[in-house]
PDB file of C-alpha atoms in Angstrom:
ATOM      1  CA  MET A   1       0.000   0.000   0.000  1.00 94.00           C
ATOM      2  CA  ARG A   2       1.013   3.660  -0.360  1.00 97.00           C
ATOM      3  CA  VAL A   3       1.645   5.291   3.022  1.00 98.00           C
ATOM      4  CA  ILE A   4       2.448   8.743   4.399  1.00 97.00           C
ATOM      5  CA  LEU A   5       4.092   8.918   7.839  1.00 96.00           C
ATOM      6  CA  ALA A   6       3.821  11.950  10.116  1.00 96.00           C
ATOM      7  CA  GLU A   7       6.050  11.777  13.199  1.00 93.00           C
ATOM      8  CA  ASP A   8       8.270  14.482  14.682  1.00 91.00           C
ATOM      9  CA  SER A   9      10.770  12.020  16.175  1.00 90.00           C
ATOM     10  CA  THR A  10      13.266  11.483  13.364  1.00 91.00           C
ATOM     11  CA  LEU A  11      14.488   8.223  14.862  1.00 90.00           C
ATOM     12  CA  LEU A  12      11.013   6.694  15.144  1.00 89.00           C
ATOM     13  CA  ARG A  13       9.968   8.053  11.745  1.00 92.00           C
ATOM     14  CA  GLU A  14      12.953   6.513   9.973  1.00 93.00           C
ATOM     15  CA  GLY A  15      12.419   3.250  11.822  1.00 92.00           C
ATOM     16  CA  LEU A  16       8.810   3.088  10.667  1.00 92.00           C
ATOM     17  CA  VAL A  17       9.826   3.898   7.098  1.00 95.00           C
ATOM     18  CA  ARG A  18      12.315   1.038   7.103  1.00 94.00           C
ATOM     19  CA  LEU A  19       9.771  -1.358   8.641  1.00 93.00           C
ATOM     20  CA  LEU A  20       7.092  -0.554   6.066  1.00 95.00           C
ATOM     21  CA  VAL A  21       9.479  -0.732   3.115  1.00 96.00           C
ATOM     22  CA  GLU A  22      10.723  -4.110   4.304  1.00 95.00           C
ATOM     23  CA  GLU A  23       7.099  -5.282   4.387  1.00 94.00           C
ATOM     24  CA  GLY A  24       6.668  -4.287   0.746  1.00 95.00           C
ATOM     25  CA  HIS A  25       4.795  -1.027   1.222  1.00 96.00           C
ATOM     26  CA  GLU A  26       5.586   2.259  -0.524  1.00 97.00           C
ATOM     27  CA  VAL A  27       6.228   5.213   1.780  1.00 97.00           C
ATOM     28  CA  VAL A  28       5.465   8.136  -0.528  1.00 97.00           C
ATOM     29  CA  ALA A  29       6.353  10.767   2.100  1.00 97.00           C
ATOM     30  CA  SER A  30       7.538  11.049   5.699  1.00 96.00           C
ATOM     31  CA  VAL A  31       7.021  14.385   7.451  1.00 96.00           C
ATOM     32  CA  GLY A  32       7.398  15.955  10.872  1.00 93.00           C
ATOM     33  CA  ASP A  33       4.413  18.300  11.313  1.00 92.00           C
ATOM     34  CA  GLY A  34       0.681  18.594  10.669  1.00 91.00           C
ATOM     35  CA  ASP A  35       0.891  21.150   7.867  1.00 93.00           C
ATOM     36  CA  ALA A  36       3.293  18.947   5.913  1.00 95.00           C
ATOM     37  CA  LEU A  37       0.981  15.984   6.471  1.00 96.00           C
ATOM     38  CA  LEU A  38      -1.918  17.866   4.900  1.00 95.00           C
ATOM     39  CA  SER A  39       0.088  19.141   1.928  1.00 96.00           C
ATOM     40  CA  THR A  40       1.668  15.770   1.115  1.00 97.00           C
ATOM     41  CA  THR A  41      -1.692  14.017   1.483  1.00 97.00           C
ATOM     42  CA  ALA A  42      -3.207  16.455  -1.005  1.00 96.00           C
ATOM     43  CA  ALA A  43      -0.298  15.847  -3.385  1.00 97.00           C
ATOM     44  CA  TYR A  44       0.007  12.052  -3.189  1.00 97.00           C
ATOM     45  CA  ARG A  45      -3.435  10.767  -2.050  1.00 97.00           C
ATOM     46  CA  PRO A  46      -2.024   7.683  -0.273  1.00 97.00           C
ATOM     47  CA  ASP A  47      -3.976   4.618   0.791  1.00 97.00           C
ATOM     48  CA  VAL A  48      -3.251   5.278   4.477  1.00 97.00           C
ATOM     49  CA  ILE A  49      -1.674   7.977   6.612  1.00 97.00           C
ATOM     50  CA  VAL A  50      -0.003   7.136   9.924  1.00 96.00           C
ATOM     51  CA  THR A  51       0.270  10.125  12.241  1.00 94.00           C
ATOM     52  CA  ASP A  52       1.355  11.057  15.734  1.00 92.00           C
ATOM     53  CA  VAL A  53      -0.944  13.293  17.821  1.00 89.00           C
ATOM     54  CA  ARG A  54       1.490  15.873  19.202  1.00 86.00           C
ATOM     55  CA  MET A  55       3.735  17.569  16.654  1.00 87.00           C
ATOM     56  CA  PRO A  56       5.259  21.021  15.998  1.00 84.00           C
ATOM     57  CA  PRO A  57       4.794  23.875  16.445  1.00 81.00           C
ATOM     58  CA  THR A  58       2.809  23.591  19.715  1.00 81.00           C
ATOM     59  CA  HIS A  59       3.204  19.856  20.363  1.00 81.00           C
ATOM     60  CA  THR A  60      -0.426  19.543  21.459  1.00 80.00           C
ATOM     61  CA  ASP A  61      -2.850  18.070  18.942  1.00 84.00           C
ATOM     62  CA  GLU A  62      -1.659  19.135  15.467  1.00 88.00           C
ATOM     63  CA  GLY A  63      -1.414  15.600  14.121  1.00 89.00           C
ATOM     64  CA  LEU A  64      -4.866  14.561  15.285  1.00 87.00           C
ATOM     65  CA  ARG A  65      -6.475  17.729  13.939  1.00 87.00           C
ATOM     66  CA  ALA A  66      -4.770  17.094  10.601  1.00 92.00           C
ATOM     67  CA  ALA A  67      -6.112  13.519  10.670  1.00 91.00           C
ATOM     68  CA  LEU A  68      -9.657  14.829  11.215  1.00 88.00           C
ATOM     69  CA  GLU A  69      -9.309  17.197   8.265  1.00 91.00           C
ATOM     70  CA  ILE A  70      -8.011  14.374   6.074  1.00 94.00           C
ATOM     71  CA  ARG A  71     -11.012  12.214   7.008  1.00 89.00           C
ATOM     72  CA  ASN A  72     -13.342  15.075   6.103  1.00 88.00           C
ATOM     73  CA  ARG A  73     -11.638  15.951   2.812  1.00 93.00           C
ATOM     74  CA  TRP A  74     -10.593  12.495   1.620  1.00 94.00           C
ATOM     75  CA  PRO A  75     -12.737   9.828   3.347  1.00 91.00           C
ATOM     76  CA  GLU A  76     -11.294   7.135   1.082  1.00 94.00           C
ATOM     77  CA  ILE A  77      -7.882   7.517   2.771  1.00 96.00           C
ATOM     78  CA  GLY A  78      -7.291   5.362   5.835  1.00 95.00           C
ATOM     79  CA  VAL A  79      -6.160   7.128   9.008  1.00 94.00           C
ATOM     80  CA  LEU A  80      -4.103   5.365  11.668  1.00 94.00           C
ATOM     81  CA  VAL A  81      -3.215   7.502  14.689  1.00 92.00           C
ATOM     82  CA  LEU A  82      -0.137   6.351  16.565  1.00 89.00           C
ATOM     83  CA  SER A  83       0.544   8.135  19.840  1.00 85.00           C
ATOM     84  CA  GLN A  84       1.682   7.939  23.441  1.00 82.00           C
ATOM     85  CA  TYR A  85      -1.446   9.824  24.430  1.00 75.00           C
ATOM     86  CA  VAL A  86      -5.216   9.445  24.270  1.00 74.00           C
ATOM     87  CA  GLU A  87      -6.707  12.824  23.382  1.00 71.00           C
ATOM     88  CA  LYS A  88     -10.309  12.092  24.397  1.00 69.00           C
ATOM     89  CA  ARG A  89     -12.072  14.956  22.631  1.00 65.00           C
ATOM     90  CA  TYR A  90     -10.526  14.509  19.213  1.00 66.00           C
ATOM     91  CA  ALA A  91     -10.276  10.725  19.464  1.00 69.00           C
ATOM     92  CA  ALA A  92     -14.049  10.507  19.919  1.00 67.00           C
ATOM     93  CA  GLU A  93     -14.563  12.983  17.061  1.00 70.00           C
ATOM     94  CA  LEU A  94     -12.250  10.931  14.839  1.00 69.00           C
ATOM     95  CA  ILE A  95     -14.677   8.007  14.755  1.00 61.00           C
ATOM     96  CA  THR A  96     -17.965   9.903  14.911  1.00 57.00           C
ATOM     97  CA  GLY A  97     -20.209   9.121  11.955  1.00 53.00           C
ATOM     98  CA  ASP A  98     -18.072   6.471  10.300  1.00 62.00           C
ATOM     99  CA  VAL A  99     -15.871   3.780  11.821  1.00 66.00           C
ATOM    100  CA  GLU A 100     -14.358   2.650   8.527  1.00 82.00           C
ATOM    101  CA  ARG A 101     -10.694   3.136   7.599  1.00 89.00           C
ATOM    102  CA  VAL A 102      -9.707   4.471  11.008  1.00 89.00           C
ATOM    103  CA  GLY A 103      -7.514   3.331  13.874  1.00 88.00           C
ATOM    104  CA  TYR A 104      -5.891   4.619  17.045  1.00 88.00           C
ATOM    105  CA  LEU A 105      -2.930   2.772  18.558  1.00 89.00           C
ATOM    106  CA  LEU A 106      -0.582   3.580  21.395  1.00 87.00           C
ATOM    107  CA  LYS A 107       3.091   3.711  20.456  1.00 84.00           C
ATOM    108  CA  ASP A 108       3.814   0.689  22.618  1.00 78.00           C
ATOM    109  CA  ARG A 109       2.216  -1.331  19.815  1.00 69.00           C
ATOM    110  CA  VAL A 110       5.074  -0.416  17.475  1.00 71.00           C
ATOM    111  CA  ALA A 111       7.230  -2.754  19.532  1.00 74.00           C
ATOM    112  CA  GLN A 112       4.711  -5.463  18.713  1.00 82.00           C
ATOM    113  CA  VAL A 113       5.341  -5.315  14.990  1.00 88.00           C
ATOM    114  CA  GLY A 114       2.739  -7.904  14.028  1.00 88.00           C
ATOM    115  CA  GLU A 115      -0.066  -6.027  15.786  1.00 86.00           C
ATOM    116  CA  PHE A 116       0.953  -2.725  14.216  1.00 90.00           C
ATOM    117  CA  LEU A 117       1.098  -4.188  10.698  1.00 92.00           C
ATOM    118  CA  ASP A 118      -2.199  -6.025  11.212  1.00 91.00           C
ATOM    119  CA  ALA A 119      -3.858  -2.781  12.296  1.00 90.00           C
ATOM    120  CA  LEU A 120      -2.436  -0.958   9.276  1.00 94.00           C
ATOM    121  CA  ASP A 121      -3.732  -3.649   6.916  1.00 93.00           C
ATOM    122  CA  ARG A 122      -7.149  -3.600   8.573  1.00 91.00           C
ATOM    123  CA  VAL A 123      -7.490   0.178   8.258  1.00 93.00           C
ATOM    124  CA  ALA A 124      -6.334   0.121   4.618  1.00 93.00           C
ATOM    125  CA  ALA A 125      -8.910  -2.580   3.844  1.00 92.00           C
ATOM    126  CA  GLY A 126     -11.764  -0.425   5.165  1.00 90.00           C
ATOM    127  CA  GLY A 127     -11.892  -1.708   8.733  1.00 86.00           C
ATOM    128  CA  ALA A 128     -11.115  -0.249  12.140  1.00 83.00           C
ATOM    129  CA  ALA A 129      -8.363  -0.856  14.676  1.00 85.00           C
ATOM    130  CA  PHE A 130      -8.459   0.568  18.194  1.00 82.00           C
ATOM    131  CA  ASP A 131      -5.996  -0.219  20.931  1.00 81.00           C
ATOM    132  CA  PRO A 132      -7.804  -1.775  23.935  1.00 77.00           C
ATOM    133  CA  GLU A 133      -6.158   0.768  26.230  1.00 74.00           C
ATOM    134  CA  VAL A 134      -7.444   3.627  24.053  1.00 74.00           C
ATOM    135  CA  VAL A 135     -10.949   2.207  24.313  1.00 70.00           C
ATOM    136  CA  ARG A 136     -10.677   1.835  28.100  1.00 69.00           C
ATOM    137  CA  ARG A 137      -9.493   5.423  28.560  1.00 69.00           C
ATOM    138  CA  LEU A 138     -12.223   6.801  26.327  1.00 65.00           C
ATOM    139  CA  LEU A 139     -14.788   4.864  28.315  1.00 59.00           C
ATOM    140  CA  ALA A 140     -13.656   5.934  31.794  1.00 58.00           C
ATOM    141  CA  ARG A 141     -16.814   7.139  33.516  1.00 48.00           C
ATOM    142  CA  THR A 142     -18.864   6.648  36.669  1.00 39.00           C
ATOM    143  CA  THR A 143     -21.378   3.822  36.656  1.00 41.00           C
ATOM    144  CA  HIS A 144     -24.330   5.933  37.766  1.00 45.00           C
ATOM    145  CA  THR A 145     -24.179   7.920  34.495  1.00 49.00           C
ATOM    146  CA  ASP A 146     -23.137   4.980  32.351  1.00 60.00           C
ATOM    147  CA  PRO A 147     -25.818   4.018  29.795  1.00 62.00           C
ATOM    148  CA  LEU A 148     -23.948   0.733  29.332  1.00 74.00           C
ATOM    149  CA  ALA A 149     -24.277  -0.291  32.992  1.00 75.00           C
ATOM    150  CA  LYS A 150     -26.986  -2.810  32.087  1.00 82.00           C
ATOM    151  CA  LEU A 151     -24.524  -4.895  30.079  1.00 86.00           C
ATOM    152  CA  THR A 152     -22.994  -7.996  31.597  1.00 88.00           C
ATOM    153  CA  ILE A 153     -19.223  -8.335  31.877  1.00 87.00           C
ATOM    154  CA  ARG A 154     -19.170 -10.652  28.848  1.00 91.00           C
ATOM    155  CA  GLU A 155     -21.369  -8.274  26.815  1.00 91.00           C
ATOM    156  CA  ARG A 156     -19.010  -5.397  27.619  1.00 88.00           C
ATOM    157  CA  GLU A 157     -16.080  -7.540  26.500  1.00 90.00           C
ATOM    158  CA  VAL A 158     -17.867  -8.260  23.219  1.00 92.00           C
ATOM    159  CA  LEU A 159     -18.706  -4.581  22.699  1.00 90.00           C
ATOM    160  CA  GLU A 160     -15.109  -3.599  23.452  1.00 88.00           C
ATOM    161  CA  LYS A 161     -13.939  -6.021  20.760  1.00 89.00           C
ATOM    162  CA  MET A 162     -16.506  -4.527  18.357  1.00 88.00           C
ATOM    163  CA  ALA A 163     -15.114  -1.074  19.153  1.00 84.00           C
ATOM    164  CA  GLN A 164     -11.642  -2.325  18.265  1.00 84.00           C
ATOM    165  CA  GLY A 165     -12.959  -3.276  14.807  1.00 84.00           C
ATOM    166  CA  HIS A 166     -13.255  -7.060  15.176  1.00 88.00           C
ATOM    167  CA  THR A 167     -15.886  -9.090  13.322  1.00 89.00           C
ATOM    168  CA  ASN A 168     -18.099 -11.577  15.162  1.00 92.00           C
ATOM    169  CA  ALA A 169     -15.815 -14.403  14.037  1.00 93.00           C
ATOM    170  CA  GLY A 170     -12.771 -12.489  15.271  1.00 91.00           C
ATOM    171  CA  ILE A 171     -14.451 -11.841  18.618  1.00 94.00           C
ATOM    172  CA  ALA A 172     -15.299 -15.525  18.987  1.00 94.00           C
ATOM    173  CA  GLY A 173     -11.679 -16.495  18.404  1.00 93.00           C
ATOM    174  CA  SER A 174     -10.347 -13.824  20.744  1.00 91.00           C
ATOM    175  CA  LEU A 175     -12.705 -14.673  23.621  1.00 94.00           C
ATOM    176  CA  PHE A 176     -12.626 -18.445  22.988  1.00 93.00           C
ATOM    177  CA  VAL A 177     -16.388 -18.761  22.610  1.00 94.00           C
ATOM    178  CA  SER A 178     -18.604 -19.991  19.798  1.00 94.00           C
ATOM    179  CA  LEU A 179     -19.775 -17.747  16.972  1.00 94.00           C
ATOM    180  CA  SER A 180     -23.398 -18.353  17.977  1.00 94.00           C
ATOM    181  CA  ALA A 181     -22.596 -17.201  21.530  1.00 94.00           C
ATOM    182  CA  VAL A 182     -21.097 -13.980  20.180  1.00 94.00           C
ATOM    183  CA  GLU A 183     -24.166 -13.398  18.000  1.00 93.00           C
ATOM    184  CA  LYS A 184     -26.419 -13.817  21.054  1.00 94.00           C
ATOM    185  CA  HIS A 185     -24.320 -11.346  23.027  1.00 93.00           C
ATOM    186  CA  VAL A 186     -24.420  -8.834  20.153  1.00 92.00           C
ATOM    187  CA  ASN A 187     -28.209  -9.070  19.931  1.00 91.00           C
ATOM    188  CA  ALA A 188     -28.464  -8.637  23.711  1.00 90.00           C
ATOM    189  CA  ILE A 189     -26.280  -5.522  23.450  1.00 90.00           C
ATOM    190  CA  PHE A 190     -28.566  -4.071  20.776  1.00 87.00           C
ATOM    191  CA  ASP A 191     -31.641  -4.766  22.915  1.00 86.00           C
ATOM    192  CA  LYS A 192     -30.172  -3.290  26.112  1.00 84.00           C
ATOM    193  CA  LEU A 193     -28.998  -0.171  24.298  1.00 82.00           C
ATOM    194  CA  GLY A 194     -32.416   0.242  22.692  1.00 77.00           C
ATOM    195  CA  LEU A 195     -31.078  -0.031  19.145  1.00 78.00           C
ATOM    196  CA  ALA A 196     -33.967  -1.205  17.022  1.00 69.00           C
ATOM    197  CA  SER A 197     -33.380  -2.565  13.542  1.00 67.00           C
ATOM    198  CA  THR A 198     -33.937   0.438  11.280  1.00 58.00           C
ATOM    199  CA  ALA A 199     -33.413   0.615   7.549  1.00 51.00           C
ATOM    200  CA  GLY A 200     -30.468   2.787   6.590  1.00 54.00           C
ATOM    201  CA  TYR A 201     -28.626   2.459   9.908  1.00 59.00           C
ATOM    202  CA  SER A 202     -26.087  -0.076  11.153  1.00 74.00           C
ATOM    203  CA  ARG A 203     -26.882  -1.105  14.725  1.00 80.00           C
ATOM    204  CA  ARG A 204     -23.296  -2.297  15.072  1.00 82.00           C
ATOM    205  CA  VAL A 205     -21.928   1.152  14.221  1.00 78.00           C
ATOM    206  CA  LEU A 206     -24.473   2.840  16.482  1.00 75.00           C
ATOM    207  CA  ALA A 207     -23.553   0.533  19.371  1.00 81.00           C
ATOM    208  CA  VAL A 208     -19.853   1.317  18.947  1.00 78.00           C
ATOM    209  CA  LEU A 209     -20.533   5.060  18.777  1.00 73.00           C
ATOM    210  CA  ARG A 210     -22.715   4.828  21.876  1.00 72.00           C
ATOM    211  CA  TYR A 211     -19.915   2.932  23.587  1.00 72.00           C
ATOM    212  CA  LEU A 212     -17.188   5.421  22.660  1.00 68.00           C
ATOM    213  CA  GLY A 213     -19.126   8.645  22.763  1.00 60.00           C
ATOM    214  CA  SER A 214     -21.501   8.418  25.742  1.00 52.00           C
TER     215      SER A 214
END
């Protein structure tokens, strides 16, 4: 696939370039700030961009804001955020409305090369990939205001896997349960969240958005 990397750490950026090239991917550009990410994306239209959150000049949220603009302007381009931080406001906004071609991983996952490459492939193919720790931090809330409090522990585990972008078959394999058991849990989640089957809407997407955004 054709990839653009945005990372202000030269050492990490060059390491990622080498890793992706060795895996057979084409790195069409590697940049160190949000403005350069936007301009190179406009010029090259890659399959996926991989970006850090905090980059020059303010080292706050330039990379994530650039990722949001890319999703708005070129929704066909996959966006994989790779960061040490979970920026709750923009991370929730990143997946609002469409959970296709998007991912958010913590940089620790780079050390686990297989997981990073799998996430990149999944995002490029139109799927989603969210680090479990990102999901947990986004979901930190008190139980008395939690609309998901009615879910059982197993149902929350299933919904967390859905939020990470896994299919029912993938969830079954990950949790070591049958596919039919996962399907029952998913239907129970829909019922408890009050998500009726409505033409034109994906209950799975709505459940994930409820999970991440409430």
